[in-house]
Amino acid sequence: MSEIRSELKYASSHEWARLEEDGTVTVGISDHAQDALGDVVYVETPEVGQTLSAGEEAGVVESVKAASDIYSPISGEVVAVNEELADAPETVNSSPYDDGWFFRIKPSDESELDKLLDADAYKAESEED
């Protein structure tokens, strides 16, 4: 059974979003997504300073099974990327919600977080996959 954290918001495309105390939003992929992908071998993150729209492609995650696009769950400016994933992409498998985050974004409209799925809705949706 995949871990689904109740304090996070989720996109239907399996990204999670966490609002931080400084107002930025950290983004990664869910435990369910990393489990479905298998062993992650490469992660392409967006550039710091890049402006993304909600649902826009923000990078790529590649595993031994497949490559999958990463989408930004909200609109805003990328303020940080997890550079450690370049040397250790497998961190996405071992710690998808903590050390395996992909990027942080400064939201242009924080209310977009309200449009994402809560843990219960994401669980119900991911069980349908």
Tab-separated table of C-alpha atoms in Angstrom:
chain	number	residue	atom	x	y	z
A	1	MET	CA	0.000	0.000	0.000
A	2	SER	CA	1.410	3.378	-0.987
A	3	GLU	CA	1.829	6.095	1.616
A	4	ILE	CA	-0.431	9.102	1.159
A	5	ARG	CA	0.305	11.972	3.548
A	6	SER	CA	-2.729	13.826	4.818
A	7	GLU	CA	-1.007	17.221	5.066
A	8	LEU	CA	-0.234	17.360	1.329
A	9	LYS	CA	-2.282	18.303	-1.724
A	10	TYR	CA	-2.141	16.163	-4.855
A	11	ALA	CA	-2.578	16.585	-8.592
A	12	SER	CA	-4.330	13.907	-10.632
A	13	SER	CA	-1.017	13.531	-12.469
A	14	HIS	CA	0.525	12.280	-9.162
A	15	GLU	CA	2.542	15.318	-8.092
A	16	TRP	CA	2.225	16.395	-4.454
A	17	ALA	CA	2.404	19.983	-3.185
A	18	ARG	CA	3.248	21.205	0.312
A	19	LEU	CA	2.791	24.851	1.381
A	20	GLU	CA	5.849	25.857	3.409
A	21	GLU	CA	5.959	28.448	6.207
A	22	ASP	CA	7.773	30.919	3.926
A	23	GLY	CA	4.915	30.825	1.412
A	24	THR	CA	6.698	28.676	-1.178
A	25	VAL	CA	5.312	25.336	-2.303
A	26	THR	CA	7.465	22.216	-2.482
A	27	VAL	CA	6.623	19.753	-5.263
A	28	GLY	CA	7.456	16.074	-5.753
A	29	ILE	CA	5.798	12.893	-6.957
A	30	SER	CA	3.708	10.637	-4.763
A	31	ASP	CA	4.751	7.328	-3.277
A	32	HIS	CA	2.191	5.707	-5.572
A	33	ALA	CA	3.830	7.304	-8.631
A	34	GLN	CA	7.398	6.370	-7.693
A	35	ASP	CA	6.263	2.810	-6.953
A	36	ALA	CA	4.541	2.552	-10.348
A	37	LEU	CA	7.629	3.909	-12.138
A	38	GLY	CA	10.082	1.530	-10.482
A	39	ASP	CA	13.759	2.371	-10.022
A	40	VAL	CA	14.270	6.046	-10.896
A	41	VAL	CA	17.474	6.607	-12.883
A	42	TYR	CA	17.195	10.259	-13.983
A	43	VAL	CA	15.336	13.408	-12.976
A	44	GLU	CA	15.130	16.604	-15.033
A	45	THR	CA	13.958	19.573	-12.977
A	46	PRO	CA	12.907	23.033	-14.183
A	47	GLU	CA	15.310	25.988	-14.093
A	48	VAL	CA	15.353	28.359	-11.119
A	49	GLY	CA	13.617	31.541	-12.229
A	50	GLN	CA	11.397	29.721	-14.724
A	51	THR	CA	7.735	30.691	-14.602
A	52	LEU	CA	5.270	27.819	-14.807
A	53	SER	CA	1.518	27.630	-15.201
A	54	ALA	CA	-0.586	25.072	-13.368
A	55	GLY	CA	-0.517	21.844	-15.352
A	56	GLU	CA	2.499	22.905	-17.421
A	57	GLU	CA	5.312	20.416	-17.990
A	58	ALA	CA	8.080	21.112	-15.462
A	59	GLY	CA	10.491	18.246	-16.021
A	60	VAL	CA	10.925	14.540	-16.607
A	61	VAL	CA	11.478	11.530	-14.386
A	62	GLU	CA	12.941	8.417	-15.971
A	63	SER	CA	12.964	4.942	-14.505
A	64	VAL	CA	14.070	1.553	-15.711
A	65	LYS	CA	10.470	1.055	-16.917
A	66	ALA	CA	9.489	4.386	-18.479
A	67	ALA	CA	9.884	8.143	-18.691
A	68	SER	CA	7.160	10.356	-17.329
A	69	ASP	CA	6.598	14.103	-17.500
A	70	ILE	CA	6.382	16.102	-14.282
A	71	TYR	CA	3.735	18.830	-14.211
A	72	SER	CA	3.571	21.889	-12.014
A	73	PRO	CA	0.501	21.572	-9.767
A	74	ILE	CA	0.240	25.380	-9.412
A	75	SER	CA	1.360	28.530	-11.236
A	76	GLY	CA	4.370	30.561	-10.150
A	77	GLU	CA	8.114	31.068	-10.302
A	78	VAL	CA	10.571	28.266	-9.560
A	79	VAL	CA	12.712	29.439	-6.629
A	80	ALA	CA	14.711	26.242	-5.941
A	81	VAL	CA	15.385	22.818	-7.392
A	82	ASN	CA	16.630	19.690	-5.637
A	83	GLU	CA	20.099	19.508	-7.178
A	84	GLU	CA	20.927	16.356	-5.206
A	85	LEU	CA	18.636	14.375	-7.514
A	86	ALA	CA	21.165	14.791	-10.348
A	87	ASP	CA	23.634	12.580	-8.484
A	88	ALA	CA	21.131	10.461	-6.587
A	89	PRO	CA	17.864	10.127	-8.546
A	90	GLU	CA	17.038	6.977	-6.557
A	91	THR	CA	16.218	9.299	-3.632
A	92	VAL	CA	12.808	9.694	-5.285
A	93	ASN	CA	12.185	5.985	-4.567
A	94	SER	CA	13.525	5.941	-1.014
A	95	SER	CA	12.096	9.273	0.197
A	96	PRO	CA	9.424	10.646	-2.176
A	97	TYR	CA	7.953	13.083	0.357
A	98	ASP	CA	11.090	14.310	2.120
A	99	ASP	CA	14.530	14.177	0.457
A	100	GLY	CA	13.127	13.327	-3.007
A	101	TRP	CA	11.311	16.613	-3.661
A	102	PHE	CA	11.785	18.087	-7.172
A	103	PHE	CA	11.364	21.873	-6.983
A	104	ARG	CA	9.967	24.773	-4.953
A	105	ILE	CA	7.719	27.351	-6.501
A	106	LYS	CA	6.593	30.799	-5.343
A	107	PRO	CA	2.877	30.690	-6.131
A	108	SER	CA	1.378	33.455	-8.226
A	109	ASP	CA	-2.069	32.444	-6.928
A	110	GLU	CA	-2.022	30.462	-3.690
A	111	SER	CA	-5.729	29.654	-4.085
A	112	GLU	CA	-4.771	27.185	-6.830
A	113	LEU	CA	-3.770	24.834	-3.987
A	114	ASP	CA	-7.469	24.591	-3.115
A	115	LYS	CA	-8.141	23.091	-6.545
A	116	LEU	CA	-5.818	20.144	-5.878
A	117	LEU	CA	-6.950	16.849	-4.357
A	118	ASP	CA	-6.788	16.214	-0.624
A	119	ALA	CA	-5.375	12.917	0.627
A	120	ASP	CA	-8.726	11.099	0.649
A	121	ALA	CA	-9.632	12.201	-2.869
A	122	TYR	CA	-6.166	11.297	-4.150
A	123	LYS	CA	-6.338	7.891	-2.482
A	124	ALA	CA	-9.695	7.181	-4.093
A	125	GLU	CA	-8.417	8.313	-7.489
A	126	SER	CA	-5.129	6.393	-7.313
A	127	GLU	CA	-6.971	3.196	-6.342
A	128	GLU	CA	-8.824	3.454	-9.642
A	129	ASP	CA	-5.522	3.323	-11.580
